[in-house]
XYZ file of C-alpha atoms in Angstrom:
160
model
C 2.705 1.215 3.317
C 5.486 3.062 1.459
C 6.598 0.144 -0.752
C 6.499 1.227 -4.378
C 3.537 -0.013 -6.366
C 4.067 -2.177 -9.436
C 3.042 -0.821 -12.853
C -0.395 -2.441 -12.933
C -1.022 -1.656 -9.265
C -0.122 1.961 -9.985
C -2.457 2.047 -13.008
C -5.311 0.729 -10.856
C -4.565 3.061 -7.937
C -4.318 6.019 -10.329
C -7.957 5.474 -11.268
C -9.047 5.013 -7.660
C -7.243 8.237 -6.688
C -8.492 10.214 -9.693
C -12.103 9.168 -9.353
C -12.049 9.732 -5.578
C -15.092 7.547 -4.979
C -15.792 3.855 -4.398
C -15.080 1.902 -7.608
C -15.782 -1.606 -8.856
C -13.417 -3.989 -10.613
C -15.620 -3.652 -13.720
C -15.220 0.165 -13.813
C -11.449 -0.055 -13.485
C -11.305 -2.852 -16.063
C -13.285 -0.876 -18.639
C -11.054 2.159 -18.180
C -7.839 0.121 -18.383
C -9.074 -1.653 -21.517
C -8.981 1.692 -23.343
C -5.174 1.507 -23.040
C -4.397 -2.221 -23.065
C -5.869 -5.671 -23.345
C -6.450 -6.973 -19.846
C -8.637 -9.649 -18.257
C -11.270 -9.078 -15.582
C -9.603 -11.658 -13.331
C -6.277 -9.816 -13.572
C -7.818 -6.537 -12.388
C -9.763 -8.395 -9.693
C -6.540 -10.019 -8.439
C -4.675 -6.685 -8.435
C -7.467 -4.980 -6.506
C -7.584 -7.864 -4.021
C -3.795 -7.589 -3.599
C -4.114 -3.829 -3.021
C -6.730 -4.575 -0.378
C -4.471 -7.166 1.299
C -1.596 -4.635 1.302
C -3.791 -1.968 2.901
C -3.917 0.449 -0.045
C -7.700 0.176 -0.498
C -10.637 -0.772 1.677
C -13.634 -2.556 0.243
C -17.317 -2.892 0.964
C -19.725 -5.452 -0.397
C -22.184 -4.034 -2.934
C -24.512 -6.783 -4.141
C -22.302 -9.481 -5.662
C -19.298 -7.184 -6.067
C -16.967 -5.084 -3.966
C -16.561 -1.315 -4.083
C -12.978 -0.227 -3.413
C -11.878 3.096 -1.879
C -8.337 4.438 -1.464
C -7.032 4.442 2.101
C -4.754 7.442 1.501
C -4.089 10.056 -1.167
C -1.573 9.865 -3.987
C 0.286 12.763 -2.345
C 0.610 10.756 0.886
C 1.850 7.756 -1.113
C 4.464 9.891 -2.883
C 5.557 11.451 0.401
C 5.937 8.021 2.000
C 8.107 6.835 -0.910
C 10.325 9.926 -0.655
C 10.613 9.515 3.105
C 11.503 5.842 2.784
C 14.208 6.545 0.207
C 15.617 9.444 2.224
C 15.656 7.495 5.499
C 17.697 4.711 3.870
C 20.529 7.116 2.976
C 23.689 7.041 5.040
C 24.057 10.780 4.333
C 20.589 12.396 4.248
C 21.935 15.910 3.556
C 23.907 14.716 0.526
C 20.868 12.777 -0.700
C 18.738 15.924 -0.490
C 21.363 18.012 -2.312
C 21.512 15.405 -5.093
C 17.707 15.252 -5.247
C 17.376 19.037 -5.429
C 19.963 19.042 -8.217
C 17.708 16.747 -10.263
C 14.667 18.994 -9.906
C 13.302 21.134 -12.695
C 12.680 24.841 -12.108
C 8.959 24.039 -11.740
C 9.679 21.361 -9.122
C 11.980 23.723 -7.184
C 9.212 26.327 -7.193
C 6.762 23.727 -5.857
C 9.285 22.842 -3.153
C 9.645 26.500 -2.177
C 5.852 26.802 -2.001
C 5.690 23.705 0.203
C 8.420 24.977 2.522
C 6.588 28.299 2.854
C 3.409 26.414 3.817
C 5.072 24.500 6.630
C 7.482 27.275 7.681
C 5.931 30.589 6.604
C 8.651 32.680 8.254
C 11.502 31.334 6.105
C 13.045 33.914 3.802
C 15.356 34.250 0.845
C 18.312 33.753 3.176
C 17.271 30.173 3.881
C 15.708 29.199 0.561
C 17.896 30.932 -2.019
C 17.626 33.891 -4.370
C 14.341 32.903 -6.039
C 12.412 32.573 -2.784
C 9.846 35.170 -1.847
C 10.451 36.997 1.406
C 6.796 37.301 2.408
C 4.228 34.879 3.666
C 1.673 36.111 1.172
C -0.625 37.291 3.952
C -1.050 41.074 3.849
C -2.065 41.129 7.516
C 1.266 39.668 8.663
C 4.461 41.704 8.964
C 7.543 40.744 6.980
C 9.531 38.158 8.915
C 13.290 38.178 9.279
C 15.592 35.281 8.405
C 15.061 32.040 10.300
C 16.274 32.579 13.833
C 16.384 36.383 13.404
C 14.679 38.043 16.351
C 14.905 41.565 14.894
C 11.645 43.513 15.184
C 9.543 44.042 12.076
C 7.774 47.153 10.916
C 4.107 46.478 11.662
C 3.066 49.928 10.450
C 3.388 49.069 6.751
C 1.444 45.974 5.720
C 2.788 43.927 2.849
C 1.043 44.127 -0.469
C -0.891 40.944 -1.281
C -0.679 39.141 -4.592
């Protein structure tokens, strides 16, 4: 499912993801019409295509369908990044180039994400702006990745 959505597909899926509830073609149409002139049949076709591609599921509701997203926008974005990265002949170089394009805010979000999946990583592995704690006052400070040195459990970290 990681193929990139077209512009209109993305506009439709954005509403489905934002509303986070079953939606009708009419609801999406009315919202899209605030930004552009678009026909009911166009939105209906796009939503049917999204259903055929597996992006949304649908249930009959009277004479209409109600559409629900199959996955989150975050999962969609992650799948696109993974697809692009897996197509590189040099994944490490691709990551370095990608990180070089990131804003300070994006790098901070990346550091937060890395801490979530690997809470024991430290400044040594993430760079000078990384925090060296897990943010959990009950846990001792961890050493660098792969460092088996004991930690001082007697002094808990201060929480933020």
